[in-house]
Amino acid sequence: MDINSTVIINKEKCIGCGQCCKDCPSHVLELQGGKATTVSEQCLKCGHCIAICPKNAVTISEYDMSEVQEIEKDGYSLDPKQLMQHLMFRRSIRRYKNIPVESEKINRIIEAGRYTPTGSNEQGVRYIVLQNSIPMLEEAGIEKFKQLKKIASVLSKFIRLPYDLNKYKLEPGFLFQGAPLLILAISEDDVDAALASMSMELMAEAQGLGTLYAGLFIRAARHSKKIRNMLNLKKKEKVVAGLAIGYPDVIYQRTAPRKKADVQLI
């Protein structure tokens, strides 16, 4: 008997192949009477059962099933050479054209983050999109860095600090480099939000945009109550990643070298 109302099996469509049962990471599904049946309430809502069913007999009540897409018979492929070339040619952009990013492109970037896997399918990442309010947020970040700079100047007399704040010009453009768009990944989990940010970065670049991980702003946000209040962050939430995005005002001619990979085989 079905005991989980989240996963709904259409018994008329189900042919009892058992593929959904084998693929369920939480063992929520079993074959009973030749039909897939939910036997546990520990569903992750990962959707593997929906994706694998050959007869499209599974739905999850909490999701918009109209978003589900069929994979073409020929499947899909990602060319490894082209992907490697893209990763090698991409650069962090610090010069942007004064052109706003179109809303449809922003939506695709957010969708790329939304469809990125998360641990235990928590889907606990949310996004803050800033355009006109970027200068106000940057001002708050610079204010925090000026405070940290004063503290660092004292501490540096006694210990060696990991970075030197004196080399930075704490002025407008310092944190976001004049980008017209900023997307913040907010989460309690660093890994989930970082993975989502990578997907968003790839989608931005696929649309002709450039990106910059605003790492210095993340440091400021972690230490600033003012920034947390401006962003209406919940108690356990963190600004995990900030993507400055816009149309590049620079053209790179070749890849940049990197250190050899440090690989250990055990």
Tab-separated table of N, CA, C and O in Angstrom, residues 25-85:
chain	number	residue	atom	x	y	z
A	25	PRO	N	17.556	6.258	-4.254
A	25	PRO	CA	18.638	6.270	-3.260
A	25	PRO	C	18.179	6.071	-1.829
A	25	PRO	O	18.965	5.686	-0.968
A	26	SER	N	16.891	6.321	-1.552
A	26	SER	CA	16.374	6.188	-0.190
A	26	SER	C	15.532	4.929	0.005
A	26	SER	O	14.941	4.740	1.066
A	27	HIS	N	15.466	4.088	-1.042
A	27	HIS	CA	14.706	2.835	-0.966
A	27	HIS	C	13.253	3.093	-0.560
A	27	HIS	O	12.683	2.371	0.271
A	28	VAL	N	12.688	4.123	-1.148
A	28	VAL	CA	11.299	4.482	-0.869
A	28	VAL	C	10.333	3.609	-1.662
A	28	VAL	O	9.181	3.419	-1.262
A	29	LEU	N	10.805	3.069	-2.780
A	29	LEU	CA	9.927	2.327	-3.686
A	29	LEU	C	10.250	0.835	-3.693
A	29	LEU	O	11.413	0.438	-3.655
A	30	GLU	N	9.206	0.037	-3.771
A	30	GLU	CA	9.341	-1.407	-3.909
A	30	GLU	C	8.262	-1.914	-4.860
A	30	GLU	O	7.218	-1.266	-5.034
A	31	LEU	N	8.531	-3.084	-5.453
A	31	LEU	CA	7.496	-3.722	-6.264
A	31	LEU	C	6.582	-4.537	-5.365
A	31	LEU	O	7.036	-5.388	-4.595
A	32	GLN	N	5.301	-4.261	-5.441
A	32	GLN	CA	4.302	-5.025	-4.706
A	32	GLN	C	3.152	-5.340	-5.647
A	32	GLN	O	2.573	-4.430	-6.250
A	33	GLY	N	2.877	-6.616	-5.792
A	33	GLY	CA	1.810	-7.009	-6.710
A	33	GLY	C	2.114	-6.623	-8.141
A	33	GLY	O	1.189	-6.326	-8.909
A	34	GLY	N	3.407	-6.585	-8.489
A	34	GLY	CA	3.797	-6.267	-9.856
A	34	GLY	C	3.750	-4.786	-10.191
A	34	GLY	O	3.852	-4.411	-11.357
A	35	LYS	N	3.592	-3.929	-9.187
A	35	LYS	CA	3.535	-2.493	-9.407
A	35	LYS	C	4.467	-1.774	-8.428
A	35	LYS	O	4.649	-2.207	-7.283
A	36	ALA	N	5.058	-0.670	-8.870
A	36	ALA	CA	5.883	0.143	-7.977
A	36	ALA	C	4.994	0.756	-6.906
A	36	ALA	O	3.901	1.255	-7.187
A	37	THR	N	5.484	0.711	-5.666
A	37	THR	CA	4.693	1.181	-4.531
A	37	THR	C	5.602	1.920	-3.560
A	37	THR	O	6.740	1.511	-3.315
A	38	THR	N	5.117	3.016	-2.996
A	38	THR	CA	5.898	3.742	-1.994
A	38	THR	C	5.718	3.055	-0.646
A	38	THR	O	4.594	2.790	-0.215
A	39	VAL	N	6.857	2.776	0.009
A	39	VAL	CA	6.820	2.037	1.264
A	39	VAL	C	7.487	2.798	2.405
A	39	VAL	O	7.630	2.266	3.509
A	40	SER	N	7.908	4.037	2.155
A	40	SER	CA	8.585	4.819	3.177
A	40	SER	C	8.269	6.293	2.992
A	40	SER	O	7.944	6.738	1.881
A	41	GLU	N	8.378	7.060	4.073
A	41	GLU	CA	8.156	8.505	4.009
A	41	GLU	C	9.467	9.282	3.925
A	41	GLU	O	9.477	10.507	4.060
A	42	GLN	N	10.579	8.581	3.687
A	42	GLN	CA	11.898	9.222	3.679
A	42	GLN	C	12.323	9.675	2.281
A	42	GLN	O	13.501	9.686	1.953
A	43	CYS	N	11.389	10.056	1.464
A	43	CYS	CA	11.680	10.461	0.084
A	43	CYS	C	12.527	11.742	0.048
A	43	CYS	O	12.227	12.713	0.735
A	44	LEU	N	13.595	11.726	-0.779
A	44	LEU	CA	14.437	12.907	-0.962
A	44	LEU	C	13.856	13.871	-1.997
A	44	LEU	O	14.352	14.981	-2.152
A	45	LYS	N	12.857	13.405	-2.718
A	45	LYS	CA	12.267	14.191	-3.813
A	45	LYS	C	13.312	14.519	-4.885
A	45	LYS	O	13.300	15.587	-5.487
A	46	CYS	N	14.234	13.584	-5.098
A	46	CYS	CA	15.302	13.802	-6.081
A	46	CYS	C	14.797	13.695	-7.512
A	46	CYS	O	15.425	14.209	-8.446
A	47	GLY	N	13.688	12.972	-7.707
A	47	GLY	CA	13.109	12.865	-9.039
A	47	GLY	C	13.707	11.785	-9.919
A	47	GLY	O	13.363	11.692	-11.103
A	48	HIS	N	14.596	10.940	-9.370
A	48	HIS	CA	15.171	9.861	-10.185
A	48	HIS	C	14.086	8.934	-10.712
A	48	HIS	O	14.174	8.434	-11.841
A	49	CYS	N	13.073	8.683	-9.892
A	49	CYS	CA	11.981	7.798	-10.306
A	49	CYS	C	11.247	8.361	-11.515
A	49	CYS	O	10.843	7.624	-12.425
A	50	ILE	N	11.075	9.681	-11.529
A	50	ILE	CA	10.418	10.329	-12.664
A	50	ILE	C	11.278	10.213	-13.913
A	50	ILE	O	10.799	9.900	-15.005
A	51	ALA	N	12.578	10.463	-13.741
A	51	ALA	CA	13.482	10.498	-14.882
A	51	ALA	C	13.685	9.134	-15.520
A	51	ALA	O	13.907	9.034	-16.731
A	52	ILE	N	13.600	8.048	-14.716
A	52	ILE	CA	13.947	6.720	-15.238
A	52	ILE	C	12.751	5.921	-15.732
A	52	ILE	O	12.913	4.984	-16.514
A	53	CYS	N	11.547	6.274	-15.313
A	53	CYS	CA	10.367	5.471	-15.658
A	53	CYS	C	10.133	5.454	-17.166
A	53	CYS	O	9.945	6.518	-17.784
A	54	PRO	N	10.105	4.282	-17.798
A	54	PRO	CA	9.907	4.215	-19.253
A	54	PRO	C	8.488	4.565	-19.695
A	54	PRO	O	8.251	4.845	-20.869
A	55	LYS	N	7.557	4.576	-18.776
A	55	LYS	CA	6.157	4.828	-19.118
A	55	LYS	C	5.632	6.144	-18.540
A	55	LYS	O	4.431	6.412	-18.621
A	56	ASN	N	6.521	6.957	-17.967
A	56	ASN	CA	6.113	8.244	-17.401
A	56	ASN	C	4.957	8.069	-16.423
A	56	ASN	O	3.960	8.790	-16.457
A	57	ALA	N	5.129	7.092	-15.519
A	57	ALA	CA	4.046	6.741	-14.596
A	57	ALA	C	4.226	7.357	-13.210
A	57	ALA	O	3.420	7.071	-12.307
A	58	VAL	N	5.268	8.187	-13.022
A	58	VAL	CA	5.575	8.698	-11.690
A	58	VAL	C	5.484	10.223	-11.671
A	58	VAL	O	5.942	10.899	-12.598
A	59	THR	N	4.894	10.743	-10.633
A	59	THR	CA	4.883	12.190	-10.407
A	59	THR	C	5.236	12.458	-8.949
A	59	THR	O	5.107	11.585	-8.093
A	60	ILE	N	5.698	13.673	-8.674
A	60	ILE	CA	5.943	14.119	-7.304
A	60	ILE	C	5.073	15.339	-7.075
A	60	ILE	O	5.178	16.340	-7.786
A	61	SER	N	4.230	15.253	-6.081
A	61	SER	CA	3.161	16.238	-5.894
A	61	SER	C	3.685	17.644	-5.629
A	61	SER	O	3.006	18.625	-5.929
A	62	GLU	N	4.885	17.776	-5.062
A	62	GLU	CA	5.387	19.098	-4.689
A	62	GLU	C	6.008	19.862	-5.856
A	62	GLU	O	6.374	21.032	-5.703
A	63	TYR	N	6.167	19.208	-7.000
A	63	TYR	CA	6.832	19.842	-8.133
A	63	TYR	C	5.856	20.193	-9.245
A	63	TYR	O	4.769	19.620	-9.364
A	64	ASP	N	6.276	21.140	-10.080
A	64	ASP	CA	5.527	21.493	-11.288
A	64	ASP	C	5.935	20.509	-12.381
A	64	ASP	O	7.002	20.638	-12.982
A	65	MET	N	5.125	19.522	-12.622
A	65	MET	CA	5.475	18.467	-13.567
A	65	MET	C	5.527	18.948	-15.008
A	65	MET	O	6.065	18.266	-15.879
A	66	SER	N	4.978	20.130	-15.279
A	66	SER	CA	5.052	20.667	-16.647
A	66	SER	C	6.481	21.040	-17.024
A	66	SER	O	6.784	21.238	-18.201
A	67	GLU	N	7.377	21.148	-16.034
A	67	GLU	CA	8.770	21.471	-16.311
A	67	GLU	C	9.582	20.262	-16.774
A	67	GLU	O	10.682	20.410	-17.305
A	68	VAL	N	9.044	19.072	-16.578
A	68	VAL	CA	9.770	17.855	-16.936
A	68	VAL	C	9.869	17.734	-18.451
A	68	VAL	O	8.883	17.898	-19.168
A	69	GLN	N	11.066	17.458	-18.948
A	69	GLN	CA	11.306	17.347	-20.378
A	69	GLN	C	11.757	15.938	-20.742
A	69	GLN	O	12.505	15.301	-19.993
A	70	GLU	N	11.310	15.494	-21.886
A	70	GLU	CA	11.731	14.192	-22.401
A	70	GLU	C	13.107	14.315	-23.051
A	70	GLU	O	13.408	15.308	-23.720
A	71	ILE	N	13.942	13.297	-22.840
A	71	ILE	CA	15.241	13.252	-23.516
A	71	ILE	C	15.040	12.639	-24.890
A	71	ILE	O	14.371	11.610	-25.036
A	72	GLU	N	15.596	13.297	-25.907
A	72	GLU	CA	15.451	12.795	-27.279
A	72	GLU	C	16.058	11.390	-27.404
A	72	GLU	O	16.939	11.005	-26.638
A	73	LYS	N	15.593	10.644	-28.387
A	73	LYS	CA	16.048	9.270	-28.567
A	73	LYS	C	17.560	9.181	-28.736
A	73	LYS	O	18.202	8.224	-28.317
A	74	ASP	N	18.128	10.169	-29.422
A	74	ASP	CA	19.574	10.165	-29.636
A	74	ASP	C	20.330	10.633	-28.393
A	74	ASP	O	21.562	10.690	-28.392
A	75	GLY	N	19.585	10.998	-27.343
A	75	GLY	CA	20.219	11.463	-26.115
A	75	GLY	C	20.837	12.832	-26.277
A	75	GLY	O	20.485	13.598	-27.165
A	76	TYR	N	21.762	13.142	-25.421
A	76	TYR	CA	22.469	14.415	-25.516
A	76	TYR	C	23.921	14.151	-25.176
A	76	TYR	O	24.266	13.164	-24.523
A	77	SER	N	24.792	15.016	-25.642
A	77	SER	CA	26.218	14.830	-25.391
A	77	SER	C	26.873	16.179	-25.152
A	77	SER	O	26.405	17.213	-25.630
A	78	LEU	N	27.940	16.153	-24.405
A	78	LEU	CA	28.737	17.336	-24.121
A	78	LEU	C	30.136	17.042	-24.621
A	78	LEU	O	30.794	16.133	-24.114
A	79	ASP	N	30.571	17.796	-25.615
A	79	ASP	CA	31.857	17.520	-26.235
A	79	ASP	C	32.993	17.841	-25.250
A	79	ASP	O	33.142	19.005	-24.829
A	80	PRO	N	33.805	16.854	-24.857
A	80	PRO	CA	34.850	17.094	-23.859
A	80	PRO	C	35.922	18.066	-24.321
A	80	PRO	O	36.444	18.850	-23.515
A	81	LYS	N	36.252	18.050	-25.615
A	81	LYS	CA	37.278	18.963	-26.126
A	81	LYS	C	36.797	20.407	-26.060
A	81	LYS	O	37.534	21.302	-25.620
A	82	GLN	N	35.556	20.640	-26.476
A	82	GLN	CA	35.014	21.998	-26.440
A	82	GLN	C	34.885	22.497	-25.012
A	82	GLN	O	35.177	23.663	-24.719
A	83	LEU	N	34.461	21.620	-24.093
A	83	LEU	CA	34.343	22.018	-22.695
A	83	LEU	C	35.712	22.376	-22.119
A	83	LEU	O	35.863	23.388	-21.431
A	84	MET	N	36.720	21.552	-22.428
A	84	MET	CA	38.059	21.828	-21.914
A	84	MET	C	38.583	23.144	-22.465
A	84	MET	O	39.209	23.936	-21.746
A	85	GLN	N	38.333	23.404	-23.754
A	85	GLN	CA	38.771	24.671	-24.354
A	85	GLN	C	38.104	25.856	-23.662
A	85	GLN	O	38.748	26.877	-23.398
